[in-house]
C-alpha positions as a LaTeX table, in Angstrom:
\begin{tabular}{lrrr}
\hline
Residue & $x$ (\AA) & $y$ (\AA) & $z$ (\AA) \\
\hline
Unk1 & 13.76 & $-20.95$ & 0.67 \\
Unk2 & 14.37 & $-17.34$ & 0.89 \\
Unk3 & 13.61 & $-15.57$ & 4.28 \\
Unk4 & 10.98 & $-12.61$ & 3.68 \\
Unk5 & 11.87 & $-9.20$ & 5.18 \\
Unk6 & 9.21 & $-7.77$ & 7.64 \\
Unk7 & 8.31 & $-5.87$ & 5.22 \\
Unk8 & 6.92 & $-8.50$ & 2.62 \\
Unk9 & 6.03 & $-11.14$ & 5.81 \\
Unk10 & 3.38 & $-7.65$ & 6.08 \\
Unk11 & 2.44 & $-8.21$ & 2.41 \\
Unk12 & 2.29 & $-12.19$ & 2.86 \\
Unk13 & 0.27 & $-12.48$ & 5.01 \\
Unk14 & $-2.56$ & $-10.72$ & 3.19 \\
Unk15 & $-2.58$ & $-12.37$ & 0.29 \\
Unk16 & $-5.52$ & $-14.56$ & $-0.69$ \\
Unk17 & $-5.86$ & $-16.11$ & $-4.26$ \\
Unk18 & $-5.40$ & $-19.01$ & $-6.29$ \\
Unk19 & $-3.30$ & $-17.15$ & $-8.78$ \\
Unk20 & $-1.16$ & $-14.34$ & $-7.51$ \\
Unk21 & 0.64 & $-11.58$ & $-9.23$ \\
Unk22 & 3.28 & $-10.09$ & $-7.93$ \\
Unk23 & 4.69 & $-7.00$ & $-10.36$ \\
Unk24 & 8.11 & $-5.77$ & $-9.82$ \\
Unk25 & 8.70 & $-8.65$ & $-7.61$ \\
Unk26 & 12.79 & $-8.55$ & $-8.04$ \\
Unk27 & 14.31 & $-11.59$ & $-6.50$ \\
Unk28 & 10.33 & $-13.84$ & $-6.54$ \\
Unk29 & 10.74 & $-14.28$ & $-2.85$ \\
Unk30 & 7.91 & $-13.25$ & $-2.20$ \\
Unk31 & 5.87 & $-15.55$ & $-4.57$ \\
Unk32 & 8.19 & $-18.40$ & $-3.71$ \\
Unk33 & 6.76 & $-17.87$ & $-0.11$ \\
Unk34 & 3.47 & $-18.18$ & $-0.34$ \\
Unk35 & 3.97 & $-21.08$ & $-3.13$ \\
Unk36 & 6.01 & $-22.90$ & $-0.51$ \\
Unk37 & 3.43 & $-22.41$ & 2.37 \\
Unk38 & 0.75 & $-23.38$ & 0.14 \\
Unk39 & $-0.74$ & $-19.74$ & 0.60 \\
Unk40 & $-1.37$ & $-19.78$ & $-3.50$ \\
Unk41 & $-1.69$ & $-22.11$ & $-6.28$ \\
Unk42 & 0.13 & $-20.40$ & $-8.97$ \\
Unk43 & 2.12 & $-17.14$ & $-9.41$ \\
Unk44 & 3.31 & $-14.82$ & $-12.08$ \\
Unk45 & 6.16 & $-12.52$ & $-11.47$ \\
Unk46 & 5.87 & $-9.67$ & $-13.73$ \\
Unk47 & 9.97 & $-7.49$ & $-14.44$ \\
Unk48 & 10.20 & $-4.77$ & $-17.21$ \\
Unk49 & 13.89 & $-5.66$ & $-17.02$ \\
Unk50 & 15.79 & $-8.29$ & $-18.13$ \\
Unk51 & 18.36 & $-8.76$ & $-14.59$ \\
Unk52 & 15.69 & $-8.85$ & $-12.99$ \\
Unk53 & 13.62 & $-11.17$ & $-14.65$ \\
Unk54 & 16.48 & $-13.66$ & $-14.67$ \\
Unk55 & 16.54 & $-13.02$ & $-10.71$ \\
Unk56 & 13.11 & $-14.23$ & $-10.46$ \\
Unk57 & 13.31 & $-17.03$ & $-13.09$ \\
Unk58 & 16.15 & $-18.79$ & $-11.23$ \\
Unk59 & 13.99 & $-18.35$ & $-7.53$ \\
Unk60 & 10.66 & $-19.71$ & $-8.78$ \\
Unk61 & 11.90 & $-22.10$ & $-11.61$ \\
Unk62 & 11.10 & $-25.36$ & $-9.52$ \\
Unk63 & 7.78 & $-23.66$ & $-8.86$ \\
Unk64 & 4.52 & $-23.46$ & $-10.05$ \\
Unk65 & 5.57 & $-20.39$ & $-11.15$ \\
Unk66 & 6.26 & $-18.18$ & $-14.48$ \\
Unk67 & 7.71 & $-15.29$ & $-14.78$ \\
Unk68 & 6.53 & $-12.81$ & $-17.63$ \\
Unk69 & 8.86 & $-9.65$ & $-18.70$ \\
Unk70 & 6.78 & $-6.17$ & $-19.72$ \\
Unk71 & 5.14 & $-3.50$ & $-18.05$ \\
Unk72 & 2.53 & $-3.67$ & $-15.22$ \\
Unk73 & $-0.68$ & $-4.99$ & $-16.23$ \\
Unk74 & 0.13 & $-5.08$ & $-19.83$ \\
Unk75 & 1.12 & $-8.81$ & $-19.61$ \\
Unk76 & $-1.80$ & $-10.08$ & $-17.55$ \\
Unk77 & $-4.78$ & $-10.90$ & $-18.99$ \\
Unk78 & $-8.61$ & $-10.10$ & $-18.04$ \\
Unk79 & $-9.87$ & $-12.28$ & $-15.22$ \\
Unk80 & $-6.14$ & $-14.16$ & $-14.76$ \\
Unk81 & $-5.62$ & $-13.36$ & $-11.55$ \\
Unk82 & $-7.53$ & $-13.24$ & $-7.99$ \\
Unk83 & $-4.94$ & $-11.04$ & $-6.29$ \\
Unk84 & $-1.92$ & $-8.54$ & $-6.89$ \\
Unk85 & 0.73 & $-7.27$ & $-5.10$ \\
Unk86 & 3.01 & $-4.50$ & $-5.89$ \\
Unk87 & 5.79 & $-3.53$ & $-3.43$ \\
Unk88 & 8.62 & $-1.03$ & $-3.13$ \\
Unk89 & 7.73 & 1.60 & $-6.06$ \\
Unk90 & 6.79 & 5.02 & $-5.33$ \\
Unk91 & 2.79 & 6.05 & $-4.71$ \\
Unk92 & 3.16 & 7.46 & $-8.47$ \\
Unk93 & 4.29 & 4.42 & $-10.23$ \\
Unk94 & 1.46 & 2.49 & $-8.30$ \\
Unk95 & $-1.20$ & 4.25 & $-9.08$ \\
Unk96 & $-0.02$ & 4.35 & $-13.18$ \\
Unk97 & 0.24 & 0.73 & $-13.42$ \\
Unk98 & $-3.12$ & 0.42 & $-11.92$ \\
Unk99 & $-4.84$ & 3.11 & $-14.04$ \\
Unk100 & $-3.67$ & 1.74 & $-17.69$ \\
Unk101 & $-5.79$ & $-1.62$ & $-17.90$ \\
Unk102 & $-8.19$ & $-1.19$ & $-15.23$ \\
Unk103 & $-10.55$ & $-4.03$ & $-16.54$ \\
Unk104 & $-7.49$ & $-6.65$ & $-15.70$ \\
Unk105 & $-7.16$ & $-5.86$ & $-11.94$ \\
Unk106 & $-8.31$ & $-8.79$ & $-9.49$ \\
Unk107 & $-11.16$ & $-7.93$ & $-6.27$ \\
Unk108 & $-8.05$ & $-7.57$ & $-4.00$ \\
Unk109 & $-4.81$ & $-5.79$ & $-3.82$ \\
Unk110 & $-2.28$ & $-5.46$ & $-1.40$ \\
Unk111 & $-0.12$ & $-2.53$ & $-2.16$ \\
Unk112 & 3.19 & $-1.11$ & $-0.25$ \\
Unk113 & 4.47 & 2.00 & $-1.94$ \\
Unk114 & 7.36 & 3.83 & $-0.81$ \\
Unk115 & 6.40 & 7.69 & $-1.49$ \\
Unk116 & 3.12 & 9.73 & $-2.48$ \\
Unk117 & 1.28 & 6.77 & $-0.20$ \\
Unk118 & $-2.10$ & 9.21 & $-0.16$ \\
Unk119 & $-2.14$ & 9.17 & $-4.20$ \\
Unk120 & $-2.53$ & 5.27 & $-3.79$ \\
Unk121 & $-5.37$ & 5.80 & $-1.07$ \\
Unk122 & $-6.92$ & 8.27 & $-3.31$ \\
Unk123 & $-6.87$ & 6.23 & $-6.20$ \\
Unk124 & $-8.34$ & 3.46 & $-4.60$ \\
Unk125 & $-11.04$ & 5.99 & $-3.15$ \\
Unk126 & $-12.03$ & 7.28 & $-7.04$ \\
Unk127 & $-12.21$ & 3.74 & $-8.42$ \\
Unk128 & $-14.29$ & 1.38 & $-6.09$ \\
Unk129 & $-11.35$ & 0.01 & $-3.92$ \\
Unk130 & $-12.27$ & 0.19 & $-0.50$ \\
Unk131 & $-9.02$ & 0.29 & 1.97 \\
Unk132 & $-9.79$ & $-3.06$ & 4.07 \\
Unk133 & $-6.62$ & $-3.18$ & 6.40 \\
Unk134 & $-3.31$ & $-1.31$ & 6.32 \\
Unk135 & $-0.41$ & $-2.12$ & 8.93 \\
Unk136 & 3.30 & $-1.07$ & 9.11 \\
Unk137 & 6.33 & $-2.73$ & 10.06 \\
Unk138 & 7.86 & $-1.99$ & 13.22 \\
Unk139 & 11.39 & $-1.75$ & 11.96 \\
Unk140 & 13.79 & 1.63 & 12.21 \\
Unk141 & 12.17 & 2.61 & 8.78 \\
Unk142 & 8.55 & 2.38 & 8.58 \\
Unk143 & 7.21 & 0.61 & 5.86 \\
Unk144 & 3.26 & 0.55 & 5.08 \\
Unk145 & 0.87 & $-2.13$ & 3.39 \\
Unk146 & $-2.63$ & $-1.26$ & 2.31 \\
Unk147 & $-5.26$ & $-3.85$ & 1.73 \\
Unk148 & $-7.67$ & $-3.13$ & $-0.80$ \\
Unk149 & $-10.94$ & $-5.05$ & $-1.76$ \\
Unk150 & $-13.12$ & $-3.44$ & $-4.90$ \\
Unk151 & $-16.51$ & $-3.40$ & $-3.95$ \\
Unk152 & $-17.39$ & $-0.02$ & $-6.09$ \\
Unk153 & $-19.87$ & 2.53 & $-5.25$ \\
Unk154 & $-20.97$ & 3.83 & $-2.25$ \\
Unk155 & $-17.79$ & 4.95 & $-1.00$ \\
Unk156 & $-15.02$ & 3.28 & 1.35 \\
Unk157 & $-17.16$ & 3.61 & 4.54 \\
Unk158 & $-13.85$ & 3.81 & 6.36 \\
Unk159 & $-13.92$ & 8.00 & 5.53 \\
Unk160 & $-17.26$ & 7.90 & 6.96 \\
Unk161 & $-16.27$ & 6.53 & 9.93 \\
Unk162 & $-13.27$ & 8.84 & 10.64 \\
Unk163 & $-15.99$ & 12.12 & 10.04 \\
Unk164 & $-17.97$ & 10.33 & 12.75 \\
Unk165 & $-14.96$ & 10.87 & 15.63 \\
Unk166 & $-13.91$ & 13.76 & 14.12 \\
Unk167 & $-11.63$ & 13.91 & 11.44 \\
Unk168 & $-11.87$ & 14.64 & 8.17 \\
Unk169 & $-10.83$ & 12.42 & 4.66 \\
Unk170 & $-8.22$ & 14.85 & 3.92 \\
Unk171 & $-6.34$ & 13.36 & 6.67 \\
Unk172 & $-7.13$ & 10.04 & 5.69 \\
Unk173 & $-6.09$ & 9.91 & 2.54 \\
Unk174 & $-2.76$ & 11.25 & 3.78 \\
Unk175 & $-1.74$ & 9.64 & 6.82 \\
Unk176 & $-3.78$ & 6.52 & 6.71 \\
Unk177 & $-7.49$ & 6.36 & 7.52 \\
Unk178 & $-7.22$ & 2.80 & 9.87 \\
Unk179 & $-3.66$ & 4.08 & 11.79 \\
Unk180 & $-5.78$ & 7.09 & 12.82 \\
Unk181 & $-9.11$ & 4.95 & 13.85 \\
Unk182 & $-6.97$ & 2.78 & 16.09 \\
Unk183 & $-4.73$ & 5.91 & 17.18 \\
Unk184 & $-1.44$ & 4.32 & 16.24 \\
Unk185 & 1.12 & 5.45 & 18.54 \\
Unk186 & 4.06 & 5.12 & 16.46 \\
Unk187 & 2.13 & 7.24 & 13.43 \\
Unk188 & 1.41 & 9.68 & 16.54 \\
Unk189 & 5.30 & 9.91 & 17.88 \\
Unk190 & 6.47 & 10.60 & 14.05 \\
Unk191 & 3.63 & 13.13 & 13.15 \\
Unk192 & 4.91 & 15.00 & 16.40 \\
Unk193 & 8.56 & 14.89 & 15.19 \\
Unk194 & 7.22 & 16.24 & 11.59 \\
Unk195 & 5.69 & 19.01 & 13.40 \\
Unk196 & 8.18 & 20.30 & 15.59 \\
Unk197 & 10.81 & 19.99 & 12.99 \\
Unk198 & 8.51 & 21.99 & 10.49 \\
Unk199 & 7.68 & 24.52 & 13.12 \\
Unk200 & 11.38 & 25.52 & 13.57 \\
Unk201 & 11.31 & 25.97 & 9.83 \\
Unk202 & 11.51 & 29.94 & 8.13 \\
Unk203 & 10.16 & 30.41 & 5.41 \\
Unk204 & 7.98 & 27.25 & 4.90 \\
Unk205 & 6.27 & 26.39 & 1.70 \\
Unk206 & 2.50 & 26.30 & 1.16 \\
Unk207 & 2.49 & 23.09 & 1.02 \\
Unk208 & 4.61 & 22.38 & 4.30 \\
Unk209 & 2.65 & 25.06 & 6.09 \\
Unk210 & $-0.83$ & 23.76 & 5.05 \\
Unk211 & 0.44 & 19.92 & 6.36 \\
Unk212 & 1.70 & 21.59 & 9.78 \\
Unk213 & $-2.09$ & 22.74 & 10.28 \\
Unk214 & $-3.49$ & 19.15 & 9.47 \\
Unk215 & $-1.18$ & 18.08 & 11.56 \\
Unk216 & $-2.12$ & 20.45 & 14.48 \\
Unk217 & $-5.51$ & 19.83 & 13.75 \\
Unk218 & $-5.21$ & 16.09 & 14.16 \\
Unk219 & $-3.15$ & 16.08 & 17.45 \\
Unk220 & $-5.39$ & 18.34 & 18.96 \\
Unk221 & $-8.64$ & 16.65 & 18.30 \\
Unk222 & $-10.64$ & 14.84 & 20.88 \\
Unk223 & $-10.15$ & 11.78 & 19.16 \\
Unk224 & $-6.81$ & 11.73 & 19.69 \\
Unk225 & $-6.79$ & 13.71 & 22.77 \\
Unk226 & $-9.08$ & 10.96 & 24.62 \\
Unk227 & $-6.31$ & 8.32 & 23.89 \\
\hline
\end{tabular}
């Protein structure tokens, strides 16, 4: 059985479902995990190309397991699943998979993009996901997993509750809405690297300078002060 990185042991062990889908899954490992831990019932690996499709076919073929080749949600059907996971693509890539069949996406999703990680959390903010959990690994590189639950209008109370010590969604959505609630240190230690590096920085775009004052903003607040 294949050892899971801390990375997907993040992703693992958030997963609840009969019937897990796991797009982009590589390798299966990850789906061959939680088969072989009894964590699921059944699993469908979704590739869009054909090496790694056969990766994944040779992991889970002594599984209760299938592997499907297309793109994203096209190849999952309304109501299949109970859960999805998609790991390792950019924040971009994410949220277009999730936006092209909206009707065939399960109550939960547990979601670890590499980039453009506040277009996921928006996303799940404009479409009735509310961000249950996220954690990060806490290897050299940091790697983060968002738990989402669709429960649909009102709004993810978990913006509400960062106005009430506070801060505002805009730093939510962009540096994680939970890591700021529980103050977490290592977020802290590399949003005070980002700063000083982009302070010593001529000529900074708008963009860079406008994330240098959300960053001072955030540092400085009481919240975060009182720590």
């Amino acid at each position: 059985m294949p050892r899971l990185d801390a990375r997907l042991k993040l992703v693992a062990a958030e997963i609840r479902g009969k019937i897990h889908a796991d797009i982009g899954s590589d390798h299966g490992h990850l789906l061959a995990a939680l088969l072989s831990a009894d964590r699921i019932e059944r699993g469908i690996a979704v590739e869009n190309k054909l090496q790694p499709y056969r990766n994944s076919s040779a992991t889970l073929e002594r599984l209760n397991a299938e592997v499907r080749l297309g793109d994203g949600m096209d190849v999952i059907e309304e109501n299949e699943i109970d859960s999805l996971s998609i790991c390792g693509m950019g924040g971009q890539s994410i949220v277009r998979i999730l936006s092209e069949h909206p009707n065939r996406l399960p109550k939960q999703l547990v979601l670890q993009p590499n980039q453009a990680i506040a277009s996921v959390r928006q996303w799940a903010r404009d479409n009735g996901y509310w961000l249950t959990d996220e954690k990060c690994t806490g290897t050299k590189r940091r790697f983060e997993v968002l738990v989402f639950s669709r429960f649909g209008p009102p709004h993810d109370p978990v913006y509400q509750k960062l106005n009430e010590v506070g801060l505002d969604e805009s730093m939510g959505l962009m540096f994680g809405p939970w890591f700021l609630l529980r103050k977490d240190e290592r977020l802290l230690q590399r949003l005070a690297e980002e700063q000083r590096y982009l302070q010593s920085k001529q000529n900074l775009t708008q963009t860079s300078r406008a994330r240098v004052e959300t960053i001072r903003r955030l540092l400085s607040s009481d919240h975060f002060l009182s720590r």
